[in-house]
């Protein structure tokens, strides 16, 4: 069951929880955010702490002024908070602040001294940010997926055996941003270490929903590299994190050079700074780091067990309601299983209606924010749809020509720790209403026009967004 007392406490911490948005019928309605996998709203406490800090803000490191000393102290403390949050041994590992998960993975790919002979093992279920950074530097091998889109660990072991001496890294997502499947990261880590390789976990989707312990360096289940973004952890102020062994950067020139990365510079030589400074070029996002620090402290106080319990109940309730609707298409194990080994992400479609049209109707007629399309995980969507190589090539060819008539995309519901059963009920009502109108022969596109540039259905009576917020 949902812990209503806990949920009330959490909802009181969310900025914008009661914001009303306009509908195309001229009315306004309280907004429902089911797009948390893309980004979460800010905790109030995070925003308040940022506002409080701005009175003391200054640049960090080497500034003797009082405000600079405070800013430096806070910035360094957040590195320690992150280490404690994930159980990182900072004697052998470093915490590097970047913009987001994408930059963190790119930084790692630039720091591993990869060659075309090196092999990166990854999966077709990855976000593009954990696919593309590896492709131009090394050979990429993909772990097989089963029909439902889950990893085949037997295939992983076969590939570890086959390519043992060439493998530089195994890069996997902690949880899928499409299906929400949670990968057994510690089991995989143990397997990877048995073959003398290292593991990277993209925790962008896992970190907001589950506590993560990277474990001691001596553990066979140790996570060597971990990346995540603060904007998915209720601190949307532009910070990401790379957790990595210090040895990764030993003797390497940083991928970005300049201010803050050095101890000394002459016209002919340079002495690089220690970690993490060497890898955090230029003035860092001090405010973003502060926001992350405040957020993870609050998440710990909110109790993970209750967060997991509420999200699991919400996900299973939603799936139960969706399964009752014949016109709804569910994917993978969600057709029948409960979601005990998934984070709160549910992809679906409605038979005979484009996903982009459904998403637009939900937003503009019901005030419900979802996401539709392929979620920066095109190969995984292709797999879930069971597309042949020929069909994939056709989709690719059409897109290159600006043709968006293909229907290969999903509607994604993704929960945060603050979403409610009442919000789900409104979604289910909306889905049923859309289907009923379709059955009655009503043209669902009457109030919309298709934008070929963005592949979106947009309201014909353009909403004046500047009326609600502008620079």
Short mmCIF file of C-alpha atoms in Angstrom, two decimals:
data_model
loop_
_atom_site.label_atom_id
_atom_site.label_comp_id
_atom_site.label_asym_id
_atom_site.label_seq_id
_atom_site.Cartn_x
_atom_site.Cartn_y
_atom_site.Cartn_z
CA UNK A 1 0.00 0.00 0.00
CA UNK A 2 0.94 3.66 -0.39
CA UNK A 3 2.17 5.25 2.83
CA UNK A 4 -0.01 8.38 2.70
CA UNK A 5 1.76 10.11 5.59
CA UNK A 6 5.11 9.63 3.91
CA UNK A 7 3.75 10.68 0.53
CA UNK A 8 2.30 13.87 2.01
CA UNK A 9 5.70 14.69 3.51
CA UNK A 10 7.43 14.10 0.18
CA UNK A 11 4.92 16.12 -1.86
CA UNK A 12 5.40 19.05 0.49
CA UNK A 13 9.05 19.03 -0.60
CA UNK A 14 8.36 19.29 -4.35
CA UNK A 15 8.43 22.65 -6.10
CA UNK A 16 5.57 23.15 -8.56
CA UNK A 17 3.40 20.37 -7.18
CA UNK A 18 0.28 22.58 -7.42
CA UNK A 19 1.14 24.44 -10.63
CA UNK A 20 -1.80 24.77 -13.01
CA UNK A 21 -1.29 24.64 -16.77
CA UNK A 22 -3.55 25.73 -19.65
CA UNK A 23 -5.55 23.29 -21.77
CA UNK A 24 -6.66 23.88 -25.35
CA UNK A 25 -10.25 24.32 -24.16
CA UNK A 26 -9.20 27.46 -22.28
CA UNK A 27 -9.34 25.92 -18.83
CA UNK A 28 -6.43 25.41 -16.45
CA UNK A 29 -5.69 22.24 -14.53
CA UNK A 30 -3.18 21.04 -11.95
CA UNK A 31 -0.20 19.60 -13.82
CA UNK A 32 0.76 15.95 -13.46
CA UNK A 33 4.41 15.15 -14.14
CA UNK A 34 4.95 11.60 -15.35
CA UNK A 35 8.23 12.49 -17.06
CA UNK A 36 10.60 12.01 -14.14
CA UNK A 37 12.93 9.70 -16.07
CA UNK A 38 13.89 12.72 -18.17
CA UNK A 39 14.28 15.09 -15.23
CA UNK A 40 12.79 15.53 -11.79
CA UNK A 41 11.50 18.74 -10.24
CA UNK A 42 13.54 20.33 -7.49
CA UNK A 43 13.07 19.65 -3.82
CA UNK A 44 12.01 22.85 -2.07
CA UNK A 45 14.80 22.39 0.42
CA UNK A 46 17.31 22.27 -2.42
CA UNK A 47 16.02 25.51 -3.94
CA UNK A 48 15.92 27.21 -0.54
CA UNK A 49 19.50 26.16 0.18
CA UNK A 50 20.62 27.47 -3.22
CA UNK A 51 18.93 30.81 -2.57
CA UNK A 52 20.52 30.99 0.88
CA UNK A 53 23.95 30.16 -0.55
CA UNK A 54 23.83 32.82 -3.27
CA UNK A 55 24.43 35.48 -0.61
CA UNK A 56 27.74 33.75 0.13
CA UNK A 57 28.63 32.68 -3.40
CA UNK A 58 32.12 33.26 -4.76
CA UNK A 59 34.61 31.32 -6.87
CA UNK A 60 36.36 28.36 -5.31
CA UNK A 61 40.00 27.53 -4.56
CA UNK A 62 42.83 29.98 -4.04
CA UNK A 63 40.52 32.86 -3.10
CA UNK A 64 41.36 34.35 0.30
CA UNK A 65 38.09 36.26 0.62
CA UNK A 66 35.56 35.10 3.20
CA UNK A 67 32.95 34.16 0.58
CA UNK A 68 35.51 32.25 -1.45
CA UNK A 69 36.51 30.30 1.63
CA UNK A 70 32.88 29.36 2.30
CA UNK A 71 32.29 28.37 -1.33
CA UNK A 72 35.43 26.24 -1.42
CA UNK A 73 34.50 24.51 1.83
CA UNK A 74 30.99 23.69 0.56
CA UNK A 75 32.20 22.54 -2.86
CA UNK A 76 34.76 20.17 -1.35
CA UNK A 77 32.28 18.88 1.23
CA UNK A 78 29.83 17.86 -1.49
CA UNK A 79 32.51 15.61 -3.00
CA UNK A 80 32.67 13.88 0.39
CA UNK A 81 28.86 13.67 0.64
CA UNK A 82 28.71 11.94 -2.75
CA UNK A 83 31.44 9.51 -1.68
CA UNK A 84 29.52 8.62 1.48
CA UNK A 85 26.21 8.35 -0.40
CA UNK A 86 27.63 5.62 -2.65
CA UNK A 87 30.11 4.04 -0.24
CA UNK A 88 33.19 5.19 -2.16
CA UNK A 89 36.69 4.66 -0.72
CA UNK A 90 38.30 8.02 -1.53
CA UNK A 91 41.78 6.70 -0.79
CA UNK A 92 41.81 4.91 -4.13
CA UNK A 93 38.93 6.60 -5.97
CA UNK A 94 37.96 10.11 -6.95
CA UNK A 95 34.70 12.02 -7.32
CA UNK A 96 34.71 14.25 -10.42
CA UNK A 97 31.98 16.82 -11.03
CA UNK A 98 30.86 17.39 -14.62
CA UNK A 99 27.69 18.69 -16.33
CA UNK A 100 25.73 15.45 -16.56
CA UNK A 101 25.94 11.70 -17.11
CA UNK A 102 26.69 12.17 -20.81
CA UNK A 103 29.75 14.27 -20.09
CA UNK A 104 30.86 11.84 -17.38
CA UNK A 105 30.87 8.90 -19.80
CA UNK A 106 32.60 10.94 -22.49
CA UNK A 107 35.26 12.00 -19.98
CA UNK A 108 35.86 8.37 -19.08
CA UNK A 109 36.05 7.32 -22.73
CA UNK A 110 38.64 10.06 -23.29
CA UNK A 111 40.68 8.93 -20.27
CA UNK A 112 41.03 5.19 -20.89
CA UNK A 113 43.60 5.53 -23.70
CA UNK A 114 41.47 3.36 -25.95
CA UNK A 115 42.69 1.95 -29.25
CA UNK A 116 40.73 0.36 -32.12
CA UNK A 117 41.89 -3.05 -30.86
CA UNK A 118 40.35 -2.54 -27.42
CA UNK A 119 36.90 -4.00 -26.83
CA UNK A 120 34.08 -2.36 -24.92
CA UNK A 121 31.25 -4.72 -24.03
CA UNK A 122 27.91 -3.00 -23.66
CA UNK A 123 24.23 -3.68 -24.37
CA UNK A 124 21.54 -2.70 -26.91
CA UNK A 125 19.43 -1.42 -23.99
CA UNK A 126 21.75 1.51 -23.30
CA UNK A 127 20.98 5.20 -23.57
CA UNK A 128 22.89 6.67 -26.51
CA UNK A 129 25.19 8.34 -23.98
CA UNK A 130 26.56 4.91 -23.08
CA UNK A 131 26.85 3.79 -26.70
CA UNK A 132 28.20 6.60 -28.84
CA UNK A 133 31.24 7.65 -26.73
CA UNK A 134 32.77 4.20 -27.23
CA UNK A 135 32.22 3.67 -30.94
CA UNK A 136 34.88 5.87 -32.51
CA UNK A 137 37.62 4.82 -30.09
CA UNK A 138 37.26 1.06 -29.79
CA UNK A 139 35.46 -2.04 -30.99
CA UNK A 140 32.03 -2.38 -29.36
CA UNK A 141 30.51 -5.80 -28.64
CA UNK A 142 26.88 -6.08 -27.55
CA UNK A 143 25.43 -8.48 -24.99
CA UNK A 144 22.36 -10.32 -26.27
CA UNK A 145 18.90 -9.47 -24.94
CA UNK A 146 16.02 -11.86 -24.47
CA UNK A 147 12.67 -11.29 -26.19
CA UNK A 148 11.46 -9.09 -23.33
CA UNK A 149 14.54 -6.88 -23.47
CA UNK A 150 16.43 -8.22 -20.47
CA UNK A 151 20.16 -8.98 -20.44
CA UNK A 152 21.37 -12.48 -21.23
CA UNK A 153 24.07 -12.97 -18.60
CA UNK A 154 25.11 -16.31 -20.08
CA UNK A 155 25.92 -14.48 -23.30
CA UNK A 156 27.91 -11.90 -21.34
CA UNK A 157 30.04 -14.66 -19.83
CA UNK A 158 30.59 -16.22 -23.25
CA UNK A 159 31.81 -12.87 -24.58
CA UNK A 160 34.04 -12.35 -21.53
CA UNK A 161 35.63 -15.73 -22.25
CA UNK A 162 35.99 -15.11 -25.97
CA UNK A 163 37.49 -11.61 -25.80
CA UNK A 164 39.15 -11.87 -22.38
CA UNK A 165 42.50 -10.23 -23.11
CA UNK A 166 41.09 -7.45 -25.29
CA UNK A 167 38.29 -6.18 -23.05
CA UNK A 168 38.88 -2.71 -21.67
CA UNK A 169 35.50 -2.20 -20.00
CA UNK A 170 31.98 -3.56 -19.59
CA UNK A 171 29.56 -0.62 -19.72
CA UNK A 172 25.96 -1.21 -18.61
CA UNK A 173 22.99 0.76 -17.34
CA UNK A 174 21.89 0.27 -13.76
CA UNK A 175 18.28 0.57 -14.91
CA UNK A 176 16.77 1.08 -18.35
CA UNK A 177 15.24 4.45 -19.14
CA UNK A 178 12.79 2.66 -21.48
CA UNK A 179 11.55 -0.37 -19.55
CA UNK A 180 12.82 0.41 -16.07
CA UNK A 181 14.49 -3.02 -15.85
CA UNK A 182 17.08 -3.10 -13.08
CA UNK A 183 20.25 -4.93 -14.05
CA UNK A 184 21.97 -7.04 -11.34
CA UNK A 185 24.98 -4.75 -11.26
CA UNK A 186 26.86 -6.49 -8.45
CA UNK A 187 26.34 -9.93 -9.97
CA UNK A 188 27.59 -8.56 -13.29
CA UNK A 189 30.54 -6.87 -11.55
CA UNK A 190 31.57 -10.19 -9.99
CA UNK A 191 31.37 -11.89 -13.37
CA UNK A 192 33.37 -9.12 -15.04
CA UNK A 193 36.07 -9.19 -12.36
CA UNK A 194 36.39 -12.97 -12.73
CA UNK A 195 37.74 -12.20 -16.20
CA UNK A 196 40.04 -9.40 -15.01
CA UNK A 197 38.03 -6.58 -16.53
CA UNK A 198 36.28 -3.52 -15.09
CA UNK A 199 32.68 -2.35 -15.03
CA UNK A 200 31.01 1.00 -15.61
CA UNK A 201 27.46 1.47 -14.34
CA UNK A 202 25.37 4.24 -15.87
CA UNK A 203 23.26 4.98 -12.79
CA UNK A 204 21.30 7.90 -14.24
CA UNK A 205 18.01 5.97 -13.91
CA UNK A 206 18.90 3.77 -10.95
CA UNK A 207 20.21 6.38 -8.50
CA UNK A 208 16.87 8.23 -8.03
CA UNK A 209 15.04 4.99 -7.18
CA UNK A 210 17.44 2.71 -5.30
CA UNK A 211 20.35 3.12 -2.87
CA UNK A 212 23.63 2.13 -4.51
CA UNK A 213 26.72 0.84 -2.74
CA UNK A 214 29.76 0.58 -5.01
CA UNK A 215 31.30 -1.70 -2.36
CA UNK A 216 34.88 -1.84 -1.20
CA UNK A 217 37.62 -1.99 -3.82
CA UNK A 218 38.62 -5.45 -2.58
CA UNK A 219 35.11 -6.86 -3.09
CA UNK A 220 34.52 -8.99 -6.17
CA UNK A 221 31.21 -7.07 -6.53
CA UNK A 222 32.88 -3.64 -6.52
CA UNK A 223 31.60 -1.13 -9.10
CA UNK A 224 34.72 0.34 -10.69
CA UNK A 225 33.06 3.30 -12.41
CA UNK A 226 29.71 4.95 -11.67
CA UNK A 227 28.07 7.94 -13.35
CA UNK A 228 24.83 9.83 -12.68
CA UNK A 229 23.13 13.22 -12.98
CA UNK A 230 21.77 15.49 -10.26
CA UNK A 231 18.86 16.65 -12.43
CA UNK A 232 17.28 13.22 -12.00
CA UNK A 233 17.85 13.41 -8.23
CA UNK A 234 15.61 16.43 -7.52
CA UNK A 235 18.49 18.88 -7.96
CA UNK A 236 18.15 20.23 -11.53
CA UNK A 237 21.01 22.72 -11.38
CA UNK A 238 23.41 21.23 -13.93
CA UNK A 239 25.76 18.81 -12.19
CA UNK A 240 26.81 15.28 -13.06
CA UNK A 241 29.28 12.94 -11.40
CA UNK A 242 31.95 10.45 -12.45
CA UNK A 243 33.20 8.10 -9.74
CA UNK A 244 36.40 6.39 -10.84
CA UNK A 245 39.70 4.89 -9.65
CA UNK A 246 42.41 7.51 -9.34
CA UNK A 247 44.69 5.24 -11.35
CA UNK A 248 42.54 5.88 -14.44
CA UNK A 249 43.90 9.41 -14.66
CA UNK A 250 47.47 8.78 -13.49
CA UNK A 251 49.97 10.14 -16.00
CA UNK A 252 47.22 11.29 -18.35
CA UNK A 253 46.74 14.76 -19.70
CA UNK A 254 43.18 15.86 -18.78
CA UNK A 255 40.66 15.88 -21.64
CA UNK A 256 39.97 19.57 -20.90
CA UNK A 257 42.89 21.79 -19.95
CA UNK A 258 43.08 25.28 -18.55
CA UNK A 259 42.28 27.04 -15.30
CA UNK A 260 42.18 24.94 -12.18
CA UNK A 261 43.82 21.89 -13.73
CA UNK A 262 47.43 22.78 -12.95
CA UNK A 263 49.94 23.35 -10.19
CA UNK A 264 52.40 25.25 -12.37
CA UNK A 265 52.79 26.38 -15.98
CA UNK A 266 55.84 27.66 -17.87
CA UNK A 267 56.13 28.53 -21.53
CA UNK A 268 57.46 25.04 -22.11
CA UNK A 269 55.96 22.78 -19.47
CA UNK A 270 53.07 22.09 -17.10
CA UNK A 271 52.62 20.33 -13.78
CA UNK A 272 49.09 18.99 -13.47
CA UNK A 273 47.07 19.38 -10.30
CA UNK A 274 45.92 16.45 -8.22
CA UNK A 275 42.47 14.87 -8.42
CA UNK A 276 39.73 15.86 -8.78
CA UNK A 277 41.00 19.37 -9.70
CA UNK A 278 42.96 18.10 -12.70
CA UNK A 279 39.71 16.79 -14.25
CA UNK A 280 37.45 19.72 -13.31
CA UNK A 281 38.69 22.38 -15.71
CA UNK A 282 37.61 25.99 -15.32
CA UNK A 283 35.20 27.49 -12.82
CA UNK A 284 32.96 24.63 -11.69
CA UNK A 285 29.21 24.64 -11.17
CA UNK A 286 29.40 25.41 -7.46
CA UNK A 287 25.67 26.03 -7.12
CA UNK A 288 24.90 22.75 -8.89
CA UNK A 289 27.22 20.87 -6.55
CA UNK A 290 25.58 22.46 -3.51
CA UNK A 291 22.14 21.46 -4.84
CA UNK A 292 23.26 17.86 -5.30
CA UNK A 293 24.68 17.75 -1.79
CA UNK A 294 21.44 19.02 -0.28
CA UNK A 295 19.36 16.60 -2.34
CA UNK A 296 21.23 13.44 -1.38
CA UNK A 297 21.08 14.41 2.28
CA UNK A 298 17.31 14.77 2.01
CA UNK A 299 16.92 11.49 0.11
CA UNK A 300 18.69 9.68 2.92
CA UNK A 301 16.38 11.25 5.49
CA UNK A 302 13.27 10.33 3.49
CA UNK A 303 14.04 6.59 3.86
CA UNK A 304 14.71 4.51 0.78
CA UNK A 305 12.47 1.64 1.88
CA UNK A 306 9.41 3.88 1.76
CA UNK A 307 10.41 5.42 -1.57
CA UNK A 308 10.77 1.93 -3.10
CA UNK A 309 7.55 0.64 -1.51
CA UNK A 310 5.48 3.55 -2.81
CA UNK A 311 6.92 3.51 -6.33
CA UNK A 312 6.51 -0.27 -6.65
CA UNK A 313 2.88 -0.07 -5.54
CA UNK A 314 2.22 2.81 -7.92
CA UNK A 315 3.82 0.97 -10.85
CA UNK A 316 1.92 -2.25 -10.22
CA UNK A 317 -1.36 -0.38 -9.77
CA UNK A 318 -0.80 1.43 -13.07
CA UNK A 319 0.03 -1.77 -14.92
CA UNK A 320 -3.03 -3.49 -13.48
CA UNK A 321 -5.25 -0.69 -14.83
CA UNK A 322 -3.54 -0.60 -18.23
CA UNK A 323 -3.83 -4.37 -18.66
CA UNK A 324 -7.61 -4.05 -18.40
CA UNK A 325 -7.70 -1.93 -21.56
CA UNK A 326 -7.63 -4.11 -24.68
CA UNK A 327 -6.33 -1.31 -26.91
CA UNK A 328 -3.25 -0.68 -24.75
CA UNK A 329 -0.03 -2.37 -25.84
CA UNK A 330 2.52 -3.12 -23.11
CA UNK A 331 6.10 -4.26 -23.68
CA UNK A 332 8.45 -6.86 -22.25
CA UNK A 333 7.55 -8.49 -18.96
CA UNK A 334 5.08 -5.70 -18.17
CA UNK A 335 2.46 -7.59 -20.12
CA UNK A 336 2.07 -9.91 -17.14
CA UNK A 337 4.69 -9.49 -14.38
CA UNK A 338 4.79 -7.22 -11.36
CA UNK A 339 7.54 -4.61 -11.27
CA UNK A 340 9.52 -5.70 -8.22
CA UNK A 341 12.75 -5.63 -10.22
CA UNK A 342 12.05 -2.43 -12.11
CA UNK A 343 12.13 1.26 -11.35
CA UNK A 344 8.96 3.26 -11.97
CA UNK A 345 9.08 3.40 -15.77
CA UNK A 346 6.24 2.06 -17.93
CA UNK A 347 6.26 2.23 -21.75
CA UNK A 348 3.05 1.64 -23.68
CA UNK A 349 1.15 2.38 -26.88
CA UNK A 350 -2.48 2.58 -27.96
CA UNK A 351 -3.42 0.49 -30.98
CA UNK A 352 -4.01 2.55 -34.10
CA UNK A 353 -2.95 5.91 -32.62
CA UNK A 354 0.49 7.47 -33.06
CA UNK A 355 2.46 7.78 -29.84
CA UNK A 356 3.23 11.43 -30.55
CA UNK A 357 -0.48 12.23 -30.92
CA UNK A 358 -1.38 10.45 -27.68
CA UNK A 359 1.36 12.32 -25.80
CA UNK A 360 0.14 15.66 -27.19
CA UNK A 361 -3.48 14.95 -26.25
CA UNK A 362 -2.44 13.94 -22.73
CA UNK A 363 -0.55 17.20 -22.35
CA UNK A 364 -2.94 19.63 -24.01
CA UNK A 365 -6.30 18.15 -23.05
CA UNK A 366 -5.55 16.57 -19.67
CA UNK A 367 -2.50 18.41 -18.30
CA UNK A 368 -0.43 15.24 -18.06
CA UNK A 369 3.26 15.39 -18.97
CA UNK A 370 4.68 12.16 -20.40
CA UNK A 371 7.45 11.54 -22.94
CA UNK A 372 7.11 9.80 -26.27
CA UNK A 373 9.41 8.54 -28.98
CA UNK A 374 12.57 6.47 -28.56
CA UNK A 375 14.07 8.14 -25.46
CA UNK A 376 17.64 8.30 -26.82
CA UNK A 377 17.65 4.49 -26.94
CA UNK A 378 16.89 3.71 -30.59
CA UNK A 379 18.49 0.22 -30.74
CA UNK A 380 16.51 -0.86 -27.68
CA UNK A 381 13.24 0.37 -29.19
CA UNK A 382 14.06 -1.53 -32.38
CA UNK A 383 14.55 -4.66 -30.28
CA UNK A 384 11.31 -4.23 -28.33
CA UNK A 385 9.41 -3.81 -31.60
CA UNK A 386 11.16 -6.84 -33.08
CA UNK A 387 12.27 -4.91 -36.17
CA UNK A 388 14.28 -6.71 -38.83
CA UNK A 389 17.53 -5.27 -40.18
CA UNK A 390 15.66 -4.22 -43.32
CA UNK A 391 12.99 -2.40 -41.31
CA UNK A 392 15.64 -0.61 -39.25
CA UNK A 393 17.40 0.52 -42.44
CA UNK A 394 14.10 1.85 -43.80
CA UNK A 395 13.43 3.83 -40.62
CA UNK A 396 16.97 5.23 -40.74
CA UNK A 397 16.60 6.15 -44.41
CA UNK A 398 13.25 7.85 -43.86
CA UNK A 399 14.55 9.91 -40.96
CA UNK A 400 17.59 11.02 -42.97
CA UNK A 401 15.12 12.36 -45.56
CA UNK A 402 12.98 14.10 -42.94
CA UNK A 403 10.16 11.56 -43.22
CA UNK A 404 8.56 10.74 -39.88
CA UNK A 405 5.68 8.53 -40.98
CA UNK A 406 6.99 5.45 -39.15
CA UNK A 407 5.25 4.52 -35.91
CA UNK A 408 8.20 3.09 -34.01
CA UNK A 409 8.01 4.89 -30.70
CA UNK A 410 6.49 4.55 -27.27
CA UNK A 411 4.66 6.59 -24.67
CA UNK A 412 6.56 6.55 -21.39
CA UNK A 413 5.18 7.06 -17.91
CA UNK A 414 7.93 7.56 -15.34
CA UNK A 415 7.30 8.09 -11.65
CA UNK A 416 9.01 10.14 -9.00
CA UNK A 417 8.85 9.58 -5.27
CA UNK A 418 5.95 12.07 -5.05
CA UNK A 419 3.43 10.75 -7.61
CA UNK A 420 0.01 9.52 -6.43
CA UNK A 421 -2.71 6.99 -7.22
CA UNK A 422 -5.10 9.86 -7.97
CA UNK A 423 -2.70 11.08 -10.67
CA UNK A 424 -2.58 7.60 -12.17
CA UNK A 425 -6.39 7.46 -12.15
CA UNK A 426 -6.49 10.68 -14.18
CA UNK A 427 -4.07 9.16 -16.67
CA UNK A 428 -6.17 6.00 -17.01
CA UNK A 429 -9.30 8.11 -17.50
CA UNK A 430 -7.50 10.08 -20.23
CA UNK A 431 -6.32 6.92 -22.02
CA UNK A 432 -9.85 5.48 -21.97
CA UNK A 433 -11.29 8.77 -23.24
CA UNK A 434 -8.83 8.89 -26.16
CA UNK A 435 -9.72 5.31 -27.10
CA UNK A 436 -13.47 5.95 -26.81
CA UNK A 437 -13.26 8.95 -29.14
CA UNK A 438 -11.23 6.93 -31.63
CA UNK A 439 -13.85 4.16 -31.56
CA UNK A 440 -16.63 6.71 -32.07
CA UNK A 441 -14.96 7.86 -35.29
CA UNK A 442 -13.89 11.23 -33.93
CA UNK A 443 -10.81 12.70 -35.62
CA UNK A 444 -8.28 13.06 -32.81
CA UNK A 445 -6.10 15.36 -34.91
CA UNK A 446 -8.79 18.06 -35.33
CA UNK A 447 -7.15 20.42 -32.84
CA UNK A 448 -3.58 19.59 -33.87
CA UNK A 449 -1.16 19.94 -36.75
CA UNK A 450 1.89 17.79 -37.38
CA UNK A 451 5.25 19.55 -37.24
CA UNK A 452 7.60 17.76 -39.66
CA UNK A 453 10.66 19.39 -38.13
CA UNK A 454 10.04 18.07 -34.63
CA UNK A 455 7.79 15.09 -35.47
CA UNK A 456 5.23 16.40 -32.97
CA UNK A 457 1.53 17.12 -33.00
CA UNK A 458 1.10 20.69 -31.77
CA UNK A 459 -2.12 22.55 -30.89
CA UNK A 460 -3.48 24.65 -33.76
CA UNK A 461 -4.32 27.47 -31.38
CA UNK A 462 -0.72 28.08 -30.38
CA UNK A 463 -0.32 28.44 -26.63
CA UNK A 464 1.38 31.66 -25.57
CA UNK A 465 4.05 30.18 -23.31
CA UNK A 466 5.49 33.64 -22.60
CA UNK A 467 2.30 34.44 -20.74
CA UNK A 468 3.34 31.95 -18.07
CA UNK A 469 7.10 32.42 -17.99
CA UNK A 470 9.62 34.52 -19.89
CA UNK A 471 13.11 35.92 -19.54
#
